[in-house]
mmCIF file of C-alpha atoms in Angstrom:
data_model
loop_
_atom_site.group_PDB
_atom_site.id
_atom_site.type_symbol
_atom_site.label_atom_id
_atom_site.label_comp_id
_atom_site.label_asym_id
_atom_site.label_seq_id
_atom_site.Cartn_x
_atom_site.Cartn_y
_atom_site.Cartn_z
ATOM 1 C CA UNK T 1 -34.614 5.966 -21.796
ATOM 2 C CA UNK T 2 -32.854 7.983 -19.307
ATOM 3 C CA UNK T 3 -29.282 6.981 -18.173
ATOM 4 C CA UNK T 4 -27.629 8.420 -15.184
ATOM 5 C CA UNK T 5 -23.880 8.799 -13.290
ATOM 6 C CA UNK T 6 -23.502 8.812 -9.870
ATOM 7 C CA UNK T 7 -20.870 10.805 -8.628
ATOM 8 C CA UNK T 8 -19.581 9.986 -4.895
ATOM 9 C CA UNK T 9 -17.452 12.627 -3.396
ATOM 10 C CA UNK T 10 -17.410 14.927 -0.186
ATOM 11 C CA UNK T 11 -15.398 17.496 -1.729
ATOM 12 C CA UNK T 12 -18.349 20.259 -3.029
ATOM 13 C CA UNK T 13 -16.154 20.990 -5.869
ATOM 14 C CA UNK T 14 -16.410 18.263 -7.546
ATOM 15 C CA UNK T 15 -19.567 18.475 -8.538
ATOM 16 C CA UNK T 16 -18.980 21.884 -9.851
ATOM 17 C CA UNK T 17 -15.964 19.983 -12.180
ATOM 18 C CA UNK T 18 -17.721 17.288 -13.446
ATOM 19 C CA UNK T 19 -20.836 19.613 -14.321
ATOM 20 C CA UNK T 20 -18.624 21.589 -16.434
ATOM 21 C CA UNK T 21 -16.594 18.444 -17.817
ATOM 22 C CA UNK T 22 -19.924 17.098 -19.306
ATOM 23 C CA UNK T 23 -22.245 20.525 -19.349
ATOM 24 C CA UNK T 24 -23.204 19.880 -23.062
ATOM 25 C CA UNK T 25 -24.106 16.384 -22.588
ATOM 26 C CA UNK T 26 -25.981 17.007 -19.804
ATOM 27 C CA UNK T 27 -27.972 19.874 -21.589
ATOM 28 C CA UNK T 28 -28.289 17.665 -24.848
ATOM 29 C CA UNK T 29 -29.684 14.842 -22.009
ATOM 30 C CA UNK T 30 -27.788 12.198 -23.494
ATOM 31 C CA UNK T 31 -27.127 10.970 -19.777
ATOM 32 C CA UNK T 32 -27.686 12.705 -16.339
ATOM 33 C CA UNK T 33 -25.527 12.984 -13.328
ATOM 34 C CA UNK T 34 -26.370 12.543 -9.603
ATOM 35 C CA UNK T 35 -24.314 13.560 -6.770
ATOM 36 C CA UNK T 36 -23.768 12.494 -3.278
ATOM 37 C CA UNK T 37 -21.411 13.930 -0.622
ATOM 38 C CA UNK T 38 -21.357 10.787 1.356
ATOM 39 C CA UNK T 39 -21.258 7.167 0.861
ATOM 40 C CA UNK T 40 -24.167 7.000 2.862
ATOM 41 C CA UNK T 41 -26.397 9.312 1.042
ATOM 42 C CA UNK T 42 -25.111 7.339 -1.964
ATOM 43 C CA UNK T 43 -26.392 3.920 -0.928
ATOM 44 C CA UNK T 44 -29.711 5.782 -0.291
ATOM 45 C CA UNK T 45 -30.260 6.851 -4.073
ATOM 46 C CA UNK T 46 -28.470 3.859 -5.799
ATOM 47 C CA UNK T 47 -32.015 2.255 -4.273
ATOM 48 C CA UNK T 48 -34.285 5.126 -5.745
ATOM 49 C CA UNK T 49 -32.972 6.337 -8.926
ATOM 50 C CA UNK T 50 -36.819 6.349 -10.290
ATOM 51 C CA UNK T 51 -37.077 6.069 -14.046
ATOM 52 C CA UNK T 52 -33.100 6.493 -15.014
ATOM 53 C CA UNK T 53 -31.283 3.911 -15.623
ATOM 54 C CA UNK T 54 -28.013 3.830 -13.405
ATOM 55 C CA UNK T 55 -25.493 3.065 -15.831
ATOM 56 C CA UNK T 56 -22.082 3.828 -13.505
ATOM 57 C CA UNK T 57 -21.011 4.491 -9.846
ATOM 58 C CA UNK T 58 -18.041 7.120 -9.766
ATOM 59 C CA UNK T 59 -17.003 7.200 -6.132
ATOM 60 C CA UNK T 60 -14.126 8.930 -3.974
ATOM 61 C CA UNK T 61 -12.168 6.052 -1.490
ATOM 62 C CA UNK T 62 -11.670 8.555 1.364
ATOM 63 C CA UNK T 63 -14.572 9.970 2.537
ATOM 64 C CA UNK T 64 -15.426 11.182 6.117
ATOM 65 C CA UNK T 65 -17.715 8.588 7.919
ATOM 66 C CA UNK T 66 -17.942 5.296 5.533
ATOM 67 C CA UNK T 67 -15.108 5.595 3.311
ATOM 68 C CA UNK T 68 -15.678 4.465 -0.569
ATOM 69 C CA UNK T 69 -14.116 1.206 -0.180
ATOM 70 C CA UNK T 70 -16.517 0.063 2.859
ATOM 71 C CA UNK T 71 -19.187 1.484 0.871
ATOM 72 C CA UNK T 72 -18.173 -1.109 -2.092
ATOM 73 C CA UNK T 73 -19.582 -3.975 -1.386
ATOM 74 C CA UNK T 74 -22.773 -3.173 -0.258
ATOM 75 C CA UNK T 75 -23.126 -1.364 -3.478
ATOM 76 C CA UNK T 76 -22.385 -4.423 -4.874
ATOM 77 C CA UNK T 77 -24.959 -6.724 -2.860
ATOM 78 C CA UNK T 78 -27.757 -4.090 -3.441
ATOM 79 C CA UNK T 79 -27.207 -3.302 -7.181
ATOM 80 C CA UNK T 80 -24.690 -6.106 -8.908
ATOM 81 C CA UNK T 81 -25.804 -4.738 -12.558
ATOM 82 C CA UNK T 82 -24.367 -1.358 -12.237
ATOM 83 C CA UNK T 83 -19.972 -0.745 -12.571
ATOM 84 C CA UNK T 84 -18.105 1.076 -9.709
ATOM 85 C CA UNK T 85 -14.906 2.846 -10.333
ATOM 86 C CA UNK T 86 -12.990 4.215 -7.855
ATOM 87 C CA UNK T 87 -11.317 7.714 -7.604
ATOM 88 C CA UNK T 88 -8.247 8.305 -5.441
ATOM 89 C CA UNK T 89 -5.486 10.717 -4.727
ATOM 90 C CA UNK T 90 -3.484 7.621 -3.560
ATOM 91 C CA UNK T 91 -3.359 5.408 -6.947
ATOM 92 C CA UNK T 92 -0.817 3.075 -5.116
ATOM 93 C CA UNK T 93 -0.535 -0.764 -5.657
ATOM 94 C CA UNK T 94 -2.526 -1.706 -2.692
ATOM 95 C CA UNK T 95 -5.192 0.793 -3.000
ATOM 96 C CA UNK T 96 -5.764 -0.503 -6.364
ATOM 97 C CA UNK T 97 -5.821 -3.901 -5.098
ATOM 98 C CA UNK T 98 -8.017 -3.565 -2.374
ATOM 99 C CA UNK T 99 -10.434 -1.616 -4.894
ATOM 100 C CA UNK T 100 -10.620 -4.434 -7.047
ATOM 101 C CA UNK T 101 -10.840 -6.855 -4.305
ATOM 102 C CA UNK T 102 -13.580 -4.972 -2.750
ATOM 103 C CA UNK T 103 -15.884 -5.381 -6.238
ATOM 104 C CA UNK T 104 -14.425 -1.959 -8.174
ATOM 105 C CA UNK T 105 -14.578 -2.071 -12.043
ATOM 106 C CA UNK T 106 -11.465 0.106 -12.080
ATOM 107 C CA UNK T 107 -9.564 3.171 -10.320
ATOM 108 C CA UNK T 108 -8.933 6.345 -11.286
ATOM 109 C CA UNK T 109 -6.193 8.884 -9.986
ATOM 110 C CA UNK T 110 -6.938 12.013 -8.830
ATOM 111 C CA UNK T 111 -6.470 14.845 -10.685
ATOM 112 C CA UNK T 112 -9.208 13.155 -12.538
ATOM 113 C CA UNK T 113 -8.413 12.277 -16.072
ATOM 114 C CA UNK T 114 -12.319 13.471 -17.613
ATOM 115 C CA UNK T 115 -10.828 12.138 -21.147
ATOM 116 C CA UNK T 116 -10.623 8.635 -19.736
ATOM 117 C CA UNK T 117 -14.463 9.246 -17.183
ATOM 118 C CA UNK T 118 -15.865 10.308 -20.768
ATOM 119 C CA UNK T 119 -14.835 6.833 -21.927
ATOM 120 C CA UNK T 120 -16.103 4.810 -19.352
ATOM 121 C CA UNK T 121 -19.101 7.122 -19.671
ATOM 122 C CA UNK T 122 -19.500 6.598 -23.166
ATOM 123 C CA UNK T 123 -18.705 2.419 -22.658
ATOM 124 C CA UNK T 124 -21.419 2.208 -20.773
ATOM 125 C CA UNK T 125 -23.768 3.915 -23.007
ATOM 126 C CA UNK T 126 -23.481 1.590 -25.322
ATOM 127 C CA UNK T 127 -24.550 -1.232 -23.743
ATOM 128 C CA UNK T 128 -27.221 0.904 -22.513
ATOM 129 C CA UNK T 129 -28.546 1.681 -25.981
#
């Protein structure tokens, strides 16, 4: 079975970090990773993700255009079985509130801690196994 992250972010970079973070899992194929630079182009692959399993939803909260937090719960109507955690710069109280009350697993601060992604990453493939 094939497992895969989707990363949510419109900062190019990231996807340049997070390919390095996890470049030997992702050559060893124990789990792919997806990107999209909007929450818009994100809502159109959570739909078509083919034969992977999407196993986690990594997403930015501010985003040009539909920020991650309106993008929440309609990644939550359309695909209830798969975990969102939010990334922020802003790990405040109320952003951590309204991330949870929007349907978010969790929240993580920016600069990203990859030691606690590669946990939730690992969490969930677990339960995929």
């Amino acid at each position: 079975m094939s497992v895969l992250v989707l990363v949510v972010d419109d900062e190019p970079d990231i996807e340049v970090l997070f390919r390095q973070q996890f470049r030997r899992d992702l050559r060893a194929q124990r789990f792919m990773m997806d990107f999209a630079h909007s929450a818009t182009q994100a809502l159109s692959r959570i739909g078509d993700t083919g034969e992977r399993t999407l196993i986690l939803i990594l997403s930015d909260i501010n985003m040009p255009g539909m920020s991650g937090l309106e993008m929440l719960p309609e990644v939550r109507s359309r695909r209830p079985d798969v975990p969102v955690i939010m990334i922020t710069a802003y790990g405040d109280a109320e952003t951590r509130r309204k991330a949870l009350e929007h349907g978010a697993e969790g929240l993580l601060t920016k600069p990203i801690d990859f030691g606690q992604v590669r946990q939730e990453i690992e969490a969930r493939l677990e339960r995929a196994a």
